[in-house]
Amino acid sequence: MSDPMAEIRASFFVECEELLESLQDALAAMGDGEYDGETINVVFRAVHSIKGGAGAFGLDALVAFAHRYETVMDAVRSGQVELSPDAVKMFFNAADYLQDHVRAAQEGDAAPEGADECLQELEVFMGMPMGAEAEEEVSDFQPMGLMLDLDIGELDVGETVPAKETVFTVDFTPHSALFVSGNEPLHLLRAIRGLGALMDVSLDIDRIPDLDALTAEQSYLHWKIRLAGDLREEDIREAFDFIEDVCDLGINREAGEEAPLFSSAGPDTTGQNPSRPADTQPEDSSVAPLTDSANTAPPKVMSSPANKPSATSGGAAGGQKSGSEPSPTVRVDLDRIDRLVNLVGELVINQAMLSQSVTESGFPPNSAVMTGLEAFMMLTRDIQDSVMMIRAQPAKPLFQRMGRIVREASAAVGKEVRLKVEGETTEVDKTVIERLSDPLTHMIRNSVDHGLEMPEQRRAAGKPSEGVITLSAQHRSGRVVIEVEDDGAGINRPKVLQKAIDKGLIAPDAQLSDTEIDNLLFLPGFSTADQVSALSGRGVGMDVVRSAIQSLGGRITIQSEPGKGSIFSISLPLTLAVLDGMVVSVSGETLVVPLNAILETQTLTGADLRKLGPNTNVIHVRGEFVPLYDLGAELGYRGAMETYEGCIVLLTAQENGQRNALIVDQIIEQRQVVIKGLQQAYGHIPGVAAATILGDGQIALILDPADLVQNATGYTRSDFSLAG
Amino acid sequence: MSLKVLAVDDSRTIRDMLKLALLDAGMELHVAEDGVHGLEVLEGLEPDAIISDINMPRLDGFGFIEAVRRQEQHRATPILVLTTESAPELKARARAAGASGWIVKPFDPPKLVKALHMVAG
Amino acid sequence: MTRLVLDPKLDLSKVAALNKSLLAAKGDDLEIDAGQVTLLGALGLQVLIASAKTWRDSGQTLTISPRSEFFDEALELFGVTVDDLQSTEAV
């Protein structure tokens, strides 16, 4: 086993992520005007827990920052200062810096720049004492392991030097409250004995009445303890640390030293209290040692100490909004899950091979072997789904990060932007989430920078000056669709077209549809802003976004309406490991087409075919014309066929609704295939998503129909007969 | 004598650290994630001492301690409060709820063990 | 002769009951069994000392036997002897 502290440290940072997430949630709720106590408490607790853990690992910068944040939030919690939308915004900013601080602590980097300024702004805004004071508090809080609230630090220095054979007399008179607080003199005396000095204890037995006069839970106890040895007063005092407020304590040093040494230890340190009648001790005295004036308290004050705790009950417990029951969880190393995913992948392949050989062996359909095999296949599928579920995570943390991007980006360009988030509980494969972060960040920046107008332009257009960016996630027909929608001006198509022509990306006389113009944004090196702004001038274009999405087996499309805004949709496979596919053969090659891309299959007759251009054809399907692609020719297996009469076509659909017809030679079967990525070896191959191993051990390419069509020539034989 | 301790803290990190510190000292540790959970774990357990955080969801440390003290068999069970604050008001409130002592986070394991022995023998 | 077996854990939560049992045993010689005691708290000690006084006053005997190791260790820490808790010589 590795170093346990290192493990705890690692798990601390995992916990920080969770805490930061709940912090974001609560701040978002505040942003929506929820200023209730529990929401504020959640913020407070999250920051507080980060501080507590950070302290354990000596992450001083993080502790200091969290402490100041927490102090401001505590003032809010106690009602000293009030929340406002502006205040929430500042808390949000500070939360971003808190996140940076956590990262910095994790990586061992220097504290993030600007964090202190941000915090100071918040403190000033909230009318808090300045940072200097707060920092002082931190140093007060930090270095102590066990709380020693003893005031002995102010004693003369000589006292801290261990003295040989010092003799102390300790007068110890526990109040009844000492017992109510769960303390026990027995343990205390044992601890004092543990100091190593010679100990002589005597109990003042005469103070204890006889049984008839005794009240069981009242204390009549008084001890005189003599300690002789090599010890310091602090050691003794430390033993009484927890109970100084529920006992009378006098510590005197003998051996001719000038008498009371402890002027700071409380008013009654001389041990004179034995003269006081025992039964006059105020039972409910929760304050420190008695003064002489306390003697005038009426005798027999018997407020039952047992009831005391209930006096304050209700307050802390009652106000709590009961949170949702935490469901028990186990933390597992991701490597183990990935191994499991791989093994299940192998299982699927293996099962396919087994099915094939069983089928070839010619067992009758209802034989025990066949039904057993069917059950086995269902089981395999269940296992697969369950394993994939382990890897699935809600999109929420990803979306929360985008909240920050919006805040930073809008501040940088001086726009007012609100981020609306929908479907953040939608679960997506962990790897997909991780790899979506960069492209999504860029898309959000893009929407802030290019999509939304400046406030004055918006007002001029009759829109609210605050722009809205909606980030949503949902499951749609076996895929995850993530959309970034803005209510901006929409894509300025004439401008885009002009730019593409200026840059020589397209021919000046090209006739492009709206969708085609929109897709120009994805061409390498395209930028629509007249000047490169602080945000998007980073050399990353939408082309990079698109290839990142494609590397995840996903696609990105644009819908835009002038004056109303734009929607960028990313469609992703649910998992990176398995897909349902249709196995087809083209020119002797076996290929897999993802089933979710296929609408229907059809055998062509001459009547379905229409010639469109010299080399392109369409087919007529229920009143619509669909472009025809010859797969064998597009993939370079052979030339275009002589005739398409009697050919089989797969009708596929893209996210944007566009349909295509792909010609194949033969449909072999429909089955689940395990995706084996190609990109590490080959990079992105147009039209090909990945590869798989089939039941017979053969390797087959998995096609990406939409990508294939995008890059296709559309070349289908020009001179085939249209007759029929 | 090995002590049986119940520790209630919503931070996994702190729970892990407590586990490490107390198991090393040969103590038996039971953990809970918040006050409500703590009361559930306490059921049927006779700990020699309880360690409780203050800021927790569902039921905070004050409420938890009060609830424990209301149980006859736990009126004298030592309860140490784990807190990051050293504010006297906080101590006074914890005391009023029935706490036996305080430990400041981050805690030093030997001192925590010593504090436990101080209140629980 | 009455016999009283002490609870293993004599802390705040048990002293009231112990007090009651002892009051009920008044008027008779008493033998207290402290053989199972694992914790003798200061309040428990107090009740036992008070009883010894009462028994002595009434001239009856009160003895504690057997005593556990914990019990004896506690007496030592509290700075008392077992005689402080007993009434051995009838007056």
Short mmCIF file of C-alpha atoms in Angstrom, two decimals, chain A residues 8-436:
data_model
loop_
_atom_site.label_atom_id
_atom_site.label_comp_id
_atom_site.label_asym_id
_atom_site.label_seq_id
_atom_site.Cartn_x
_atom_site.Cartn_y
_atom_site.Cartn_z
CA ILE A 8 -5.78 10.94 1.67
CA ARG A 9 -4.30 13.95 -0.04
CA ALA A 10 -5.45 12.63 -3.40
CA SER A 11 -8.89 11.95 -2.06
CA PHE A 12 -8.96 15.43 -0.56
CA PHE A 13 -8.65 16.95 -4.01
CA VAL A 14 -11.41 14.71 -5.30
CA GLU A 15 -13.52 15.93 -2.43
CA CYS A 16 -12.60 19.52 -3.28
CA GLU A 17 -14.06 19.03 -6.75
CA GLU A 18 -17.32 17.87 -5.19
CA LEU A 19 -17.34 20.74 -2.75
CA LEU A 20 -16.63 23.26 -5.49
CA GLU A 21 -19.52 21.77 -7.42
CA SER A 22 -21.94 22.19 -4.55
CA LEU A 23 -20.57 25.68 -4.03
CA GLN A 24 -21.34 26.52 -7.65
CA ASP A 25 -24.82 25.05 -7.32
CA ALA A 26 -25.60 27.06 -4.24
CA LEU A 27 -24.23 30.25 -5.77
CA ALA A 28 -26.33 29.59 -8.85
CA ALA A 29 -29.37 29.26 -6.60
CA MET A 30 -28.43 32.56 -5.00
CA GLY A 31 -28.10 34.01 -8.45
CA ASP A 32 -31.72 33.05 -8.95
CA GLY A 33 -32.60 34.98 -5.82
CA GLU A 34 -32.58 32.15 -3.31
CA TYR A 35 -31.06 33.76 -0.27
CA ASP A 36 -32.39 31.30 2.28
CA GLY A 37 -30.35 30.06 5.20
CA GLU A 38 -29.66 26.58 3.94
CA THR A 39 -28.34 27.80 0.59
CA ILE A 40 -25.99 30.15 2.40
CA ASN A 41 -25.03 27.29 4.70
CA VAL A 42 -24.12 25.08 1.77
CA VAL A 43 -21.76 27.75 0.47
CA PHE A 44 -20.29 28.22 3.89
CA ARG A 45 -19.84 24.51 4.51
CA ALA A 46 -18.23 23.87 1.15
CA VAL A 47 -15.61 26.57 1.68
CA HIS A 48 -15.21 25.58 5.28
CA SER A 49 -14.55 21.94 4.44
CA ILE A 50 -12.00 22.91 1.83
CA LYS A 51 -10.26 25.03 4.41
CA GLY A 52 -10.33 22.26 6.99
CA GLY A 53 -8.81 19.67 4.68
CA ALA A 54 -6.29 22.10 3.24
CA GLY A 55 -5.06 22.89 6.71
CA ALA A 56 -4.30 19.24 7.28
CA PHE A 57 -1.89 19.26 4.37
CA GLY A 58 -0.32 22.59 5.13
CA LEU A 59 -1.74 24.22 2.00
CA ASP A 60 -1.38 27.64 3.53
CA ALA A 61 -2.31 29.79 0.56
CA LEU A 62 -5.50 27.82 0.02
CA VAL A 63 -6.32 27.93 3.73
CA ALA A 64 -5.81 31.69 3.84
CA PHE A 65 -8.02 32.29 0.81
CA ALA A 66 -10.75 29.93 1.95
CA HIS A 67 -10.69 31.48 5.37
CA ARG A 68 -11.32 34.97 4.07
CA TYR A 69 -14.04 33.75 1.74
CA GLU A 70 -15.62 31.88 4.59
CA THR A 71 -15.41 34.88 6.87
CA VAL A 72 -17.40 36.99 4.42
CA MET A 73 -19.93 34.20 3.94
CA ASP A 74 -20.18 33.83 7.69
CA ALA A 75 -21.09 37.49 7.96
CA VAL A 76 -23.82 36.84 5.40
CA ARG A 77 -24.94 33.80 7.32
CA SER A 78 -25.22 35.68 10.56
CA GLY A 79 -27.13 38.47 8.85
CA GLN A 80 -24.45 41.11 9.37
CA VAL A 81 -24.35 41.88 5.67
CA GLU A 82 -26.94 41.40 2.98
CA LEU A 83 -26.78 39.65 -0.32
CA SER A 84 -27.54 41.34 -3.58
CA PRO A 85 -27.22 40.20 -7.18
CA ASP A 86 -23.94 42.12 -7.43
CA ALA A 87 -22.67 40.46 -4.28
CA VAL A 88 -23.52 37.03 -5.65
CA LYS A 89 -21.57 37.85 -8.79
CA MET A 90 -18.56 38.69 -6.68
CA PHE A 91 -18.94 35.51 -4.69
CA PHE A 92 -18.98 33.70 -8.00
CA ASN A 93 -15.75 35.36 -9.06
CA ALA A 94 -14.16 34.53 -5.78
CA ALA A 95 -15.35 30.94 -6.14
CA ASP A 96 -13.53 30.80 -9.46
CA TYR A 97 -10.38 31.90 -7.74
CA LEU A 98 -10.97 29.39 -5.00
CA GLN A 99 -11.01 26.75 -7.70
CA ASP A 100 -7.74 28.12 -9.05
CA HIS A 101 -6.31 27.98 -5.58
CA VAL A 102 -7.31 24.34 -5.26
CA ARG A 103 -5.68 23.58 -8.60
CA ALA A 104 -2.54 25.46 -7.64
CA ALA A 105 -2.37 23.59 -4.35
CA GLN A 106 -2.83 20.30 -6.13
CA GLU A 107 -0.15 21.00 -8.70
CA GLY A 108 2.15 22.71 -6.23
CA ASP A 109 1.95 25.89 -8.29
CA ALA A 110 2.09 29.43 -7.03
CA ALA A 111 -1.15 30.97 -5.85
CA PRO A 112 -3.26 32.34 -8.71
CA GLU A 113 -2.78 35.96 -9.62
CA GLY A 114 -5.57 38.37 -8.92
CA ALA A 115 -7.14 36.18 -6.27
CA ASP A 116 -6.35 38.50 -3.40
CA GLU A 117 -7.59 41.53 -5.29
CA CYS A 118 -10.83 39.75 -6.08
CA LEU A 119 -11.30 38.81 -2.46
CA GLN A 120 -10.47 42.28 -1.29
CA GLU A 121 -13.02 43.70 -3.67
CA LEU A 122 -15.57 41.34 -2.20
CA GLU A 123 -14.65 42.26 1.34
CA VAL A 124 -14.80 45.95 0.62
CA PHE A 125 -18.07 45.57 -1.21
CA MET A 126 -19.56 43.67 1.68
CA GLY A 127 -18.22 46.20 4.14
CA MET A 128 -15.97 43.71 5.85
CA PRO A 129 -12.83 44.54 7.80
CA MET A 130 -9.85 44.62 5.53
CA GLY A 131 -7.82 41.61 4.59
CA ALA A 132 -4.97 42.32 6.94
CA GLU A 133 -7.11 41.67 9.94
CA ALA A 134 -8.50 38.52 8.49
CA GLU A 135 -5.08 37.22 7.74
CA GLU A 136 -4.08 37.75 11.29
CA GLU A 137 -6.94 35.51 12.32
CA VAL A 138 -5.72 32.83 10.03
CA SER A 139 -2.31 32.71 11.54
CA ASP A 140 -4.03 32.52 14.87
CA PHE A 141 -6.03 29.57 13.69
CA GLN A 142 -3.45 27.69 11.79
CA PRO A 143 -0.49 26.35 13.61
CA MET A 144 -2.29 24.90 16.56
CA GLY A 145 -2.89 21.25 16.75
CA LEU A 146 -4.81 21.01 19.95
CA MET A 147 -6.51 24.06 21.23
CA LEU A 148 -4.71 25.50 24.19
CA ASP A 149 -6.82 28.36 25.26
CA LEU A 150 -4.72 29.11 28.24
CA ASP A 151 -3.38 32.62 28.09
CA ILE A 152 -0.15 31.26 29.42
CA GLY A 153 1.75 32.58 26.47
CA GLU A 154 1.94 35.86 28.31
CA LEU A 155 3.79 34.46 31.25
CA ASP A 156 7.40 35.32 31.73
CA VAL A 157 9.67 33.36 29.51
CA GLY A 158 11.49 31.74 32.39
CA GLU A 159 8.37 29.78 33.15
CA THR A 160 8.52 27.83 29.91
CA VAL A 161 11.93 26.45 30.68
CA PRO A 162 11.54 23.07 32.37
CA ALA A 163 12.50 23.41 35.95
CA LYS A 164 13.97 20.60 37.93
CA GLU A 165 11.99 19.30 40.86
CA THR A 166 9.34 21.92 40.95
CA VAL A 167 6.50 21.38 43.40
CA PHE A 168 3.02 22.47 42.48
CA THR A 169 -0.12 22.43 44.56
CA VAL A 170 -3.28 22.18 42.58
CA ASP A 171 -6.68 22.93 44.05
CA PHE A 172 -9.33 21.37 41.88
CA THR A 173 -13.03 21.80 42.52
CA PRO A 174 -15.21 20.37 39.76
CA HIS A 175 -18.64 21.94 39.27
CA SER A 176 -21.61 19.76 38.54
CA ALA A 177 -21.48 21.15 34.99
CA LEU A 178 -18.20 19.34 34.52
CA PHE A 179 -20.04 16.04 34.61
CA VAL A 180 -22.85 17.29 32.41
CA SER A 181 -20.26 18.11 29.77
CA GLY A 182 -19.16 14.50 29.74
CA ASN A 183 -15.90 15.10 31.52
CA GLU A 184 -14.62 12.82 34.23
CA PRO A 185 -12.05 13.74 36.93
CA LEU A 186 -10.83 10.16 36.96
CA HIS A 187 -9.42 10.43 33.42
CA LEU A 188 -8.05 13.81 34.22
CA LEU A 189 -6.20 12.57 37.29
CA ARG A 190 -4.84 9.71 35.25
CA ALA A 191 -3.60 12.18 32.64
CA ILE A 192 -1.92 14.23 35.33
CA ARG A 193 -0.29 11.13 36.73
CA GLY A 194 0.93 10.51 33.19
CA LEU A 195 2.96 13.72 33.36
CA GLY A 196 5.52 11.73 35.25
CA ALA A 197 5.72 13.70 38.45
CA LEU A 198 5.29 12.30 41.89
CA MET A 199 1.66 12.76 42.68
CA ASP A 200 -0.07 13.01 46.00
CA VAL A 201 -3.82 13.36 45.74
CA SER A 202 -6.17 13.98 48.59
CA LEU A 203 -9.92 14.33 48.44
CA ASP A 204 -11.66 16.52 50.97
CA ILE A 205 -13.98 13.84 52.25
CA ASP A 206 -15.54 16.05 54.89
CA ARG A 207 -17.26 18.09 52.22
CA ILE A 208 -19.30 15.14 51.14
CA PRO A 209 -22.56 14.93 53.09
CA ASP A 210 -24.14 11.70 54.19
CA LEU A 211 -26.46 9.82 51.91
CA ASP A 212 -29.65 11.58 53.01
CA ALA A 213 -28.27 15.02 52.33
CA LEU A 214 -26.61 14.10 49.08
CA THR A 215 -27.91 14.96 45.64
CA ALA A 216 -26.44 12.35 43.37
CA GLU A 217 -25.56 14.52 40.41
CA GLN A 218 -24.28 17.47 42.33
CA SER A 219 -20.58 17.82 42.90
CA TYR A 220 -19.23 18.13 46.44
CA LEU A 221 -15.75 17.26 45.33
CA HIS A 222 -12.56 19.08 46.09
CA TRP A 223 -9.09 17.75 45.54
CA LYS A 224 -5.69 18.97 46.58
CA ILE A 225 -3.04 17.59 44.33
CA ARG A 226 0.65 17.93 45.01
CA LEU A 227 2.96 17.34 42.13
CA ALA A 228 6.69 17.14 42.45
CA GLY A 229 8.97 16.64 39.54
CA ASP A 230 10.42 18.01 36.39
CA LEU A 231 7.33 19.67 35.00
CA ARG A 232 6.00 22.99 33.87
CA GLU A 233 2.80 24.69 34.77
CA GLU A 234 1.58 24.57 31.18
CA ASP A 235 1.65 20.80 31.31
CA ILE A 236 -0.69 20.82 34.26
CA ARG A 237 -2.90 23.48 32.79
CA GLU A 238 -3.15 21.65 29.54
CA ALA A 239 -4.74 18.74 31.37
CA PHE A 240 -7.46 21.10 32.59
CA ASP A 241 -7.87 22.79 29.23
CA PHE A 242 -11.30 21.40 28.44
CA ILE A 243 -12.78 22.07 31.83
CA GLU A 244 -11.49 25.41 32.97
CA ASP A 245 -14.99 26.84 32.68
CA VAL A 246 -16.61 24.08 34.72
CA CYS A 247 -14.34 23.92 37.71
CA ASP A 248 -12.40 26.06 40.11
CA LEU A 249 -8.73 25.66 39.63
CA GLY A 250 -5.79 26.99 41.53
CA ILE A 251 -2.25 26.12 40.69
CA ASN A 252 0.49 27.23 43.04
CA ARG A 253 4.17 26.73 42.87
CA GLU A 254 5.85 25.87 46.16
CA ALA A 255 9.49 25.89 47.13
CA GLY A 256 9.79 29.48 48.12
CA GLU A 257 8.90 30.98 44.76
CA GLU A 258 6.98 34.22 44.99
CA ALA A 259 3.44 33.12 45.56
CA PRO A 260 0.73 33.53 42.90
CA LEU A 261 2.34 33.11 39.58
CA PHE A 262 -0.68 33.19 37.42
CA SER A 263 -2.18 36.56 37.40
CA SER A 264 -3.71 35.91 34.03
CA ALA A 265 -5.28 32.60 34.87
CA GLY A 266 -8.52 33.94 36.26
CA PRO A 267 -9.70 35.79 39.30
CA ASP A 268 -9.57 32.87 41.67
CA THR A 269 -6.26 31.14 41.50
CA THR A 270 -5.22 31.21 45.07
CA GLY A 271 -6.96 28.11 46.14
CA GLN A 272 -8.93 29.92 48.79
CA ASN A 273 -12.23 28.43 47.82
CA PRO A 274 -12.12 25.57 50.33
CA SER A 275 -13.37 28.07 52.85
CA ARG A 276 -16.58 28.36 50.94
CA PRO A 277 -19.43 26.08 51.93
CA ALA A 278 -19.72 23.39 49.36
CA ASP A 279 -23.40 23.62 48.70
CA THR A 280 -23.35 27.23 47.63
CA GLN A 281 -21.65 26.58 44.36
CA PRO A 282 -23.87 27.93 41.67
CA GLU A 283 -24.74 24.91 39.69
CA ASP A 284 -25.53 26.60 36.45
CA SER A 285 -22.38 28.60 36.42
CA SER A 286 -21.07 28.11 32.98
CA VAL A 287 -18.61 30.90 33.35
CA ALA A 288 -15.07 30.55 34.48
CA PRO A 289 -13.80 30.40 38.03
CA LEU A 290 -15.92 31.89 40.71
CA THR A 291 -15.28 35.28 42.09
CA ASP A 292 -15.90 36.09 45.69
CA SER A 293 -19.07 37.87 44.79
CA ALA A 294 -20.40 34.56 43.60
CA ASN A 295 -20.48 33.52 47.22
CA THR A 296 -23.47 35.70 47.71
CA ALA A 297 -25.45 33.53 45.38
CA PRO A 298 -28.33 31.94 47.24
CA PRO A 299 -27.50 28.53 48.63
CA LYS A 300 -29.03 25.45 47.09
CA VAL A 301 -29.18 26.73 43.59
CA MET A 302 -30.37 23.58 42.00
CA SER A 303 -31.14 24.28 38.43
CA SER A 304 -30.98 20.78 37.17
CA PRO A 305 -27.86 20.62 35.08
CA ALA A 306 -29.22 17.76 33.08
CA ASN A 307 -31.77 20.00 31.47
CA LYS A 308 -29.34 22.60 30.47
CA PRO A 309 -28.37 21.36 27.04
CA SER A 310 -31.96 21.39 25.88
CA ALA A 311 -32.11 25.12 26.41
CA THR A 312 -30.37 25.71 23.15
CA SER A 313 -31.73 22.79 21.26
CA GLY A 314 -33.88 23.21 18.24
CA GLY A 315 -32.02 26.17 16.87
CA ALA A 316 -29.25 24.36 15.11
CA ALA A 317 -31.10 21.22 14.29
CA GLY A 318 -34.49 22.64 13.50
CA GLY A 319 -33.48 25.17 10.89
CA GLN A 320 -31.89 22.61 8.66
CA LYS A 321 -33.48 21.76 5.40
CA SER A 322 -33.02 18.06 5.30
CA GLY A 323 -30.85 17.25 2.34
CA SER A 324 -31.23 14.21 0.20
CA GLU A 325 -30.08 10.97 1.71
CA PRO A 326 -26.52 10.32 0.60
CA SER A 327 -26.51 7.07 -1.32
CA PRO A 328 -23.63 4.85 -0.38
CA THR A 329 -20.76 4.96 -2.84
CA VAL A 330 -17.50 3.24 -3.46
CA ARG A 331 -14.60 5.02 -5.04
CA VAL A 332 -12.83 2.99 -7.67
CA ASP A 333 -9.69 3.69 -9.59
CA LEU A 334 -10.57 4.62 -13.18
CA ASP A 335 -7.97 2.21 -14.50
CA ARG A 336 -9.90 -0.66 -13.02
CA ILE A 337 -13.09 0.43 -14.73
CA ASP A 338 -11.30 0.85 -18.03
CA ARG A 339 -9.91 -2.61 -17.66
CA LEU A 340 -13.41 -3.88 -17.04
CA VAL A 341 -14.68 -1.99 -20.08
CA ASN A 342 -11.98 -3.57 -22.20
CA LEU A 343 -12.73 -7.01 -20.85
CA VAL A 344 -16.41 -6.59 -21.58
CA GLY A 345 -15.44 -5.52 -25.08
CA GLU A 346 -13.50 -8.72 -25.46
CA LEU A 347 -16.46 -10.61 -24.09
CA VAL A 348 -18.70 -9.13 -26.75
CA ILE A 349 -16.30 -10.12 -29.50
CA ASN A 350 -15.93 -13.55 -28.01
CA GLN A 351 -19.64 -14.00 -27.76
CA ALA A 352 -20.02 -12.98 -31.40
CA MET A 353 -17.45 -15.55 -32.43
CA LEU A 354 -19.18 -18.20 -30.37
CA SER A 355 -22.56 -17.34 -31.86
CA GLN A 356 -21.12 -17.62 -35.31
CA SER A 357 -19.61 -21.04 -34.80
CA VAL A 358 -22.71 -22.28 -33.07
CA THR A 359 -24.85 -21.09 -35.95
CA GLU A 360 -22.50 -22.70 -38.43
CA SER A 361 -22.72 -25.97 -36.53
CA GLY A 362 -26.33 -26.09 -37.55
CA PHE A 363 -28.15 -26.39 -34.28
CA PRO A 364 -31.93 -26.15 -34.64
CA PRO A 365 -33.37 -22.79 -33.51
CA ASN A 366 -35.09 -24.11 -30.40
CA SER A 367 -32.33 -26.39 -29.22
CA ALA A 368 -30.91 -25.96 -25.75
CA VAL A 369 -27.68 -24.61 -27.20
CA MET A 370 -29.47 -21.89 -29.16
CA THR A 371 -31.70 -20.75 -26.32
CA GLY A 372 -28.73 -20.81 -23.99
CA LEU A 373 -26.79 -18.72 -26.45
CA GLU A 374 -29.62 -16.22 -26.65
CA ALA A 375 -29.70 -15.86 -22.89
CA PHE A 376 -25.95 -15.45 -22.95
CA MET A 377 -26.23 -12.67 -25.51
CA MET A 378 -28.80 -10.82 -23.46
CA LEU A 379 -26.66 -11.17 -20.39
CA THR A 380 -23.66 -9.86 -22.25
CA ARG A 381 -25.64 -6.84 -23.32
CA ASP A 382 -26.81 -6.19 -19.77
CA ILE A 383 -23.28 -6.41 -18.47
CA GLN A 384 -22.17 -4.05 -21.16
CA ASP A 385 -24.83 -1.49 -20.33
CA SER A 386 -24.04 -1.71 -16.64
CA VAL A 387 -20.36 -1.25 -17.21
CA MET A 388 -20.99 1.72 -19.43
CA MET A 389 -23.18 3.18 -16.73
CA ILE A 390 -20.21 3.14 -14.36
CA ARG A 391 -18.31 5.35 -16.72
CA ALA A 392 -21.21 7.68 -17.28
CA GLN A 393 -21.17 10.95 -15.41
CA PRO A 394 -23.54 13.88 -15.36
CA ALA A 395 -22.59 16.75 -17.62
CA LYS A 396 -22.94 19.10 -14.67
CA PRO A 397 -19.29 19.63 -13.72
CA LEU A 398 -18.51 20.33 -17.34
CA PHE A 399 -21.36 22.83 -17.55
CA GLN A 400 -20.27 24.50 -14.35
CA ARG A 401 -16.88 25.12 -15.81
CA MET A 402 -18.64 26.81 -18.71
CA GLY A 403 -20.35 29.14 -16.26
CA ARG A 404 -16.98 30.46 -15.42
CA ILE A 405 -16.00 30.79 -19.07
CA VAL A 406 -19.09 32.88 -19.68
CA ARG A 407 -18.34 35.14 -16.74
CA GLU A 408 -14.76 35.67 -17.81
CA ALA A 409 -15.51 36.04 -21.48
CA SER A 410 -18.37 38.47 -21.02
CA ALA A 411 -16.31 40.60 -18.65
CA ALA A 412 -13.48 40.69 -21.18
CA VAL A 413 -15.60 42.04 -24.03
CA GLY A 414 -17.99 44.15 -21.97
CA LYS A 415 -21.16 42.26 -22.75
CA GLU A 416 -23.91 41.33 -20.38
CA VAL A 417 -24.42 37.60 -20.59
CA ARG A 418 -26.43 35.10 -18.63
CA LEU A 419 -25.80 31.39 -18.95
CA LYS A 420 -28.83 29.16 -18.83
CA VAL A 421 -28.15 25.49 -18.27
CA GLU A 422 -30.52 22.68 -19.17
CA GLY A 423 -30.26 18.93 -18.76
CA GLU A 424 -27.10 19.04 -16.69
CA THR A 425 -27.97 15.67 -15.15
CA THR A 426 -27.66 14.01 -18.56
CA GLU A 427 -25.04 11.33 -18.25
CA VAL A 428 -22.17 11.13 -20.64
CA ASP A 429 -19.14 8.90 -20.79
CA LYS A 430 -16.39 10.24 -18.56
CA THR A 431 -13.82 10.36 -21.34
CA VAL A 432 -16.23 12.23 -23.57
CA ILE A 433 -16.85 14.77 -20.82
CA GLU A 434 -13.18 15.31 -20.30
CA ARG A 435 -12.43 15.72 -23.96
CA LEU A 436 -15.40 17.99 -24.55
#
